[in-house]
Amino acid sequence: MAAVSDALRITNRVNATPLFSWTFRSAQGGPVASPSGATVMTEPFSDKARPEYVFAIGNAAANAPALSMGPTIRRYVHSGAQVFLMAEAASRHLKERGGEANGLVTHWENAVVLRERLELFGTGSALASRDGQVVTCAGMGATLDVVLSVIGRHVPSATLMTVRSIFLHEQIRDFSTRQTAEGATSGATGDANLKRAVAIMQNRIEDPIPIGDLVKTLGISSRSLERKFRAHLGTTPKTYYRQLRLTRANNLLLNTSMSVQEVGLATGFSGGLTPIYKQFFGATPLEMRRRRRKAEI
């Protein structure tokens, strides 16, 4: 929300005359609280509103049909607006589209959950994807790229460059840019073998590759790989790999209805997830799931 509204605000400040106005809307209007603790004053959705663009956030709860954005999205599209669905809103849209979701995107973390819970394997990995007047987006840091690309349709390139510079945003990434998935290393390390090792680990979550086989694939020694992990990531390859799989397990545990056994199989802990999960997170999977549900009541 801040990435959208602040980018518009800064553009109005930089431009000779203000170009943009915006309204925060929700189903009921009034104050809307977020998990971050921020509360936003909103107005109810209105059939009379004719915005050029709509940015939708939230509404990922699969067990709350009333939160569906489908009818609202269709009304805005019918009125001529381009609708951008950010992260959780994109996930909700993908769930409701089901088999028609091929190529549409959400944040990679949400895509993992969709694949495991709904077997929805057709989601894309780009920052954003157009589907007519609806654009599904990864959200998070990519929100600023999306908003700046929209602003660029309405201001001279010099003005856009100034806004980008104010945000310390070096480059506006194209919608087709691939998301940096979990555990990915920064290209700033300049280490191709380290980047490849992490990519292989990411792709072998369910069926973990032994470290010995990994170094053979890379064509380097075990000692060389360990030095790279310690120098750039501060840990060993084995520990990093285990943490990567446990993080995925925790995501599935807290955001799906999969059993502990199913989560364990999906993350390569076929011998049992509970002992290693408790060692890492300080509670059993079932205890952690109960805590999350209690907190959401």
XYZ file of N, CA, C and O in Angstrom, residues 92-169:
312
model
N -5.501 -15.247 -4.281
C -6.948 -15.494 -4.199
C -7.545 -15.616 -5.607
O -8.366 -16.495 -5.882
N -7.099 -14.748 -6.507
C -7.567 -14.770 -7.891
C -7.173 -16.082 -8.559
O -7.978 -16.703 -9.268
N -5.939 -16.544 -8.326
C -5.480 -17.795 -8.914
C -6.284 -18.980 -8.394
O -6.626 -19.897 -9.142
N -6.594 -18.971 -7.091
C -7.392 -20.049 -6.507
C -8.757 -20.122 -7.183
O -9.268 -21.203 -7.488
N -9.348 -18.954 -7.415
C -10.692 -18.925 -7.973
C -10.698 -19.234 -9.461
O -11.700 -19.725 -9.990
N -9.577 -18.963 -10.128
C -9.470 -19.311 -11.548
C -9.160 -20.786 -11.739
O -9.485 -21.360 -12.779
N -8.489 -21.401 -10.764
C -8.174 -22.821 -10.824
C -7.338 -23.187 -12.036
O -6.263 -22.644 -12.246
N -7.857 -24.087 -12.842
C -7.121 -24.581 -14.012
C -6.861 -23.521 -15.051
O -6.067 -23.737 -15.962
N -7.527 -22.370 -14.943
C -7.330 -21.301 -15.911
C -6.214 -20.356 -15.486
O -6.032 -19.294 -16.062
N -5.444 -20.740 -14.466
C -4.449 -19.831 -13.898
C -3.094 -19.888 -14.574
O -2.162 -19.219 -14.150
N -2.954 -20.678 -15.631
C -1.657 -20.847 -16.277
C -1.053 -19.509 -16.693
O -1.695 -18.719 -17.390
N 0.192 -19.288 -16.266
C 0.907 -18.081 -16.650
C 0.706 -16.912 -15.719
O 1.488 -15.968 -15.727
N -0.365 -16.935 -14.905
C -0.583 -15.857 -13.948
C 0.380 -16.043 -12.780
O 0.872 -17.140 -12.528
N 0.658 -14.974 -12.054
C 1.695 -15.051 -11.025
C 1.198 -14.552 -9.674
O 0.203 -13.845 -9.574
N 1.926 -14.955 -8.652
C 1.802 -14.403 -7.321
C 3.207 -14.453 -6.737
O 4.155 -14.849 -7.423
N 3.363 -14.048 -5.496
C 4.683 -14.131 -4.874
C 5.098 -15.597 -4.795
O 4.269 -16.480 -4.588
N 6.399 -15.875 -4.967
C 6.848 -17.278 -5.012
C 6.450 -18.048 -3.757
O 6.168 -19.252 -3.817
N 6.398 -17.387 -2.609
C 6.035 -18.077 -1.372
C 4.591 -18.561 -1.438
O 4.267 -19.668 -1.028
N 3.710 -17.720 -1.979
C 2.317 -18.121 -2.143
C 2.181 -19.213 -3.200
O 1.336 -20.106 -3.076
N 3.016 -19.138 -4.243
C 2.952 -20.148 -5.303
C 3.295 -21.533 -4.772
O 2.710 -22.537 -5.190
N 4.253 -21.596 -3.836
C 4.601 -22.878 -3.206
C 3.377 -23.480 -2.531
O 3.082 -24.677 -2.670
N 2.652 -22.656 -1.788
C 1.455 -23.128 -1.083
C 0.391 -23.576 -2.075
O -0.260 -24.616 -1.901
N 0.194 -22.819 -3.151
C -0.813 -23.175 -4.149
C -0.492 -24.510 -4.807
O -1.382 -25.317 -5.069
N 0.792 -24.740 -5.070
C 1.167 -26.008 -5.697
C 0.910 -27.188 -4.774
O 0.403 -28.225 -5.196
N 1.261 -27.023 -3.500
C 1.122 -28.145 -2.569
C -0.324 -28.369 -2.148
O -0.758 -29.499 -1.964
N -1.084 -27.296 -1.987
C -2.453 -27.443 -1.479
C -3.461 -27.716 -2.581
O -4.373 -28.518 -2.427
N -3.312 -27.035 -3.728
C -4.308 -27.148 -4.779
C -3.777 -27.832 -6.034
O -4.503 -27.965 -7.016
N -2.509 -28.243 -6.004
C -1.862 -28.819 -7.172
C -1.994 -27.885 -8.368
O -2.215 -28.298 -9.514
N -1.857 -26.587 -8.086
C -1.936 -25.562 -9.121
C -0.520 -25.276 -9.607
O 0.180 -24.423 -9.075
N -0.094 -26.004 -10.622
C 1.294 -25.964 -11.055
C 1.548 -24.967 -12.179
O 2.681 -24.789 -12.599
N 0.521 -24.315 -12.667
C 0.688 -23.461 -13.843
C 1.068 -22.026 -13.554
O 1.112 -21.204 -14.470
N 1.318 -21.692 -12.292
C 1.642 -20.303 -11.979
C 3.012 -19.929 -12.542
O 3.927 -20.735 -12.577
N 3.133 -18.676 -12.965
C 4.387 -18.204 -13.523
C 5.338 -17.734 -12.450
O 5.000 -17.677 -11.265
N 6.552 -17.362 -12.860
C 7.568 -16.929 -11.906
C 8.039 -15.503 -12.172
O 9.030 -15.058 -11.601
N 7.321 -14.780 -13.037
C 7.684 -13.400 -13.344
C 7.216 -12.468 -12.218
O 6.478 -12.865 -11.312
N 7.646 -11.207 -12.289
C 7.199 -10.224 -11.292
C 5.725 -9.894 -11.485
O 5.017 -9.616 -10.518
N 5.259 -9.906 -12.731
C 3.858 -9.590 -13.007
C 3.464 -10.236 -14.322
O 4.315 -10.544 -15.165
N 2.163 -10.455 -14.491
C 1.668 -11.091 -15.706
C 0.325 -10.484 -16.083
O -0.581 -10.383 -15.246
N 0.198 -10.080 -17.327
C -1.049 -9.466 -17.798
C -2.022 -10.523 -18.283
O -1.657 -11.465 -18.976
N -3.280 -10.331 -17.937
C -4.371 -11.183 -18.410
C -5.508 -10.243 -18.778
O -6.414 -9.996 -17.999
N -5.430 -9.667 -19.978
C -6.385 -8.643 -20.351
C -6.171 -7.397 -19.505
O -5.063 -6.866 -19.409
N -7.234 -6.951 -18.852
C -7.144 -5.754 -18.011
C -6.703 -6.077 -16.575
O -6.537 -5.181 -15.760
N -6.525 -7.374 -16.280
C -6.095 -7.791 -14.945
C -4.605 -8.138 -14.989
O -4.160 -8.852 -15.885
N -3.858 -7.621 -14.026
C -2.430 -7.914 -13.918
C -2.182 -8.548 -12.561
O -2.467 -7.932 -11.527
N -1.715 -9.773 -12.537
C -1.347 -10.406 -11.275
C 0.121 -10.105 -11.001
O 0.946 -10.125 -11.915
N 0.445 -9.837 -9.733
C 1.779 -9.343 -9.388
C 2.329 -10.066 -8.164
O 1.579 -10.526 -7.305
N 3.660 -10.113 -8.094
C 4.325 -10.727 -6.947
C 4.177 -9.896 -5.688
O 4.207 -10.416 -4.578
N 4.012 -8.582 -5.826
C 3.936 -7.709 -4.657
C 5.290 -7.505 -4.015
O 6.321 -7.552 -4.683
N 5.309 -7.279 -2.704
C 6.535 -7.018 -1.966
C 7.343 -5.921 -2.671
O 6.792 -4.942 -3.114
N 8.665 -6.106 -2.797
C 9.493 -5.071 -3.406
C 9.161 -4.803 -4.860
O 9.432 -3.711 -5.375
N 8.569 -5.798 -5.548
C 8.214 -5.622 -6.952
C 7.055 -4.646 -7.133
O 6.817 -4.169 -8.253
N 6.341 -4.339 -6.051
C 5.227 -3.388 -6.143
C 5.707 -2.060 -6.697
O 5.048 -1.442 -7.545
N 6.872 -1.599 -6.223
C 7.386 -0.310 -6.687
C 7.713 -0.347 -8.175
O 7.463 0.629 -8.894
N 8.254 -1.472 -8.658
C 8.529 -1.591 -10.092
C 7.233 -1.454 -10.893
O 7.193 -0.770 -11.927
N 6.180 -2.120 -10.424
C 4.898 -2.097 -11.127
C 4.316 -0.691 -11.136
O 3.878 -0.189 -12.177
N 4.327 -0.030 -9.980
C 3.746 1.307 -9.894
C 4.535 2.305 -10.733
O 3.957 3.146 -11.432
N 5.866 2.222 -10.679
C 6.685 3.135 -11.475
C 6.466 2.923 -12.967
O 6.492 3.875 -13.752
N 6.230 1.676 -13.372
C 5.956 1.424 -14.790
C 4.645 2.077 -15.209
O 4.523 2.578 -16.333
N 3.666 2.077 -14.309
C 2.390 2.743 -14.588
C 2.590 4.253 -14.640
O 2.088 4.939 -15.548
N 3.312 4.791 -13.690
C 3.573 6.238 -13.660
C 4.280 6.669 -14.942
O 4.010 7.754 -15.495
N 5.169 5.809 -15.451
C 5.901 6.124 -16.675
C 5.020 6.317 -17.889
O 5.448 6.894 -18.891
N 3.783 5.840 -17.823
C 2.849 6.053 -18.930
C 2.334 7.485 -18.980
O 1.761 7.907 -19.984
N 2.519 8.227 -17.884
C 1.872 9.529 -17.749
C 2.835 10.700 -17.564
O 2.400 11.848 -17.555
N 4.125 10.425 -17.390
C 5.081 11.507 -17.156
C 6.261 11.371 -18.101
O 6.544 10.278 -18.602
N 6.977 12.472 -18.363
C 8.189 12.388 -19.191
C 9.234 11.508 -18.524
O 9.237 11.335 -17.304
N 10.132 10.961 -19.323
C 11.150 10.059 -18.796
C 12.034 10.738 -17.756
O 12.479 10.100 -16.805
N 12.291 12.046 -17.915
C 13.117 12.761 -16.939
C 12.422 12.825 -15.585
O 13.064 12.703 -14.535
N 11.109 13.021 -15.596
C 10.352 13.055 -14.343
C 10.374 11.689 -13.676
O 10.578 11.567 -12.467
N 10.184 10.644 -14.478
C 10.212 9.285 -13.932
C 11.575 8.978 -13.331
O 11.667 8.362 -12.266
N 12.645 9.406 -14.004
C 13.984 9.168 -13.489
C 14.182 9.864 -12.148
O 14.804 9.321 -11.231
N 13.621 11.067 -12.004
C 13.739 11.793 -10.743
C 13.011 11.063 -9.619
O 13.533 10.914 -8.514
N 11.802 10.585 -9.907
C 11.040 9.837 -8.903
C 11.802 8.573 -8.512
O 11.935 8.248 -7.322
N 12.322 7.881 -9.501
C 13.091 6.663 -9.251
C 14.307 6.962 -8.383
O 14.639 6.206 -7.468
N 14.961 8.084 -8.651
C 16.157 8.453 -7.888
C 15.808 8.781 -6.439
O 16.558 8.451 -5.521
N 14.675 9.427 -6.235
C 14.238 9.755 -4.872
C 14.041 8.474 -4.062
O 14.375 8.399 -2.883
N 13.516 7.444 -4.711
C 13.305 6.161 -4.036
C 14.591 5.323 -3.960
O 14.565 4.212 -3.426
N 15.692 5.859 -4.517
C 16.948 5.098 -4.572
C 16.742 3.783 -5.310
O 17.333 2.753 -4.986
N 15.863 3.830 -6.304
C 15.510 2.651 -7.087
C 16.274 2.734 -8.394
O 15.913 3.479 -9.304
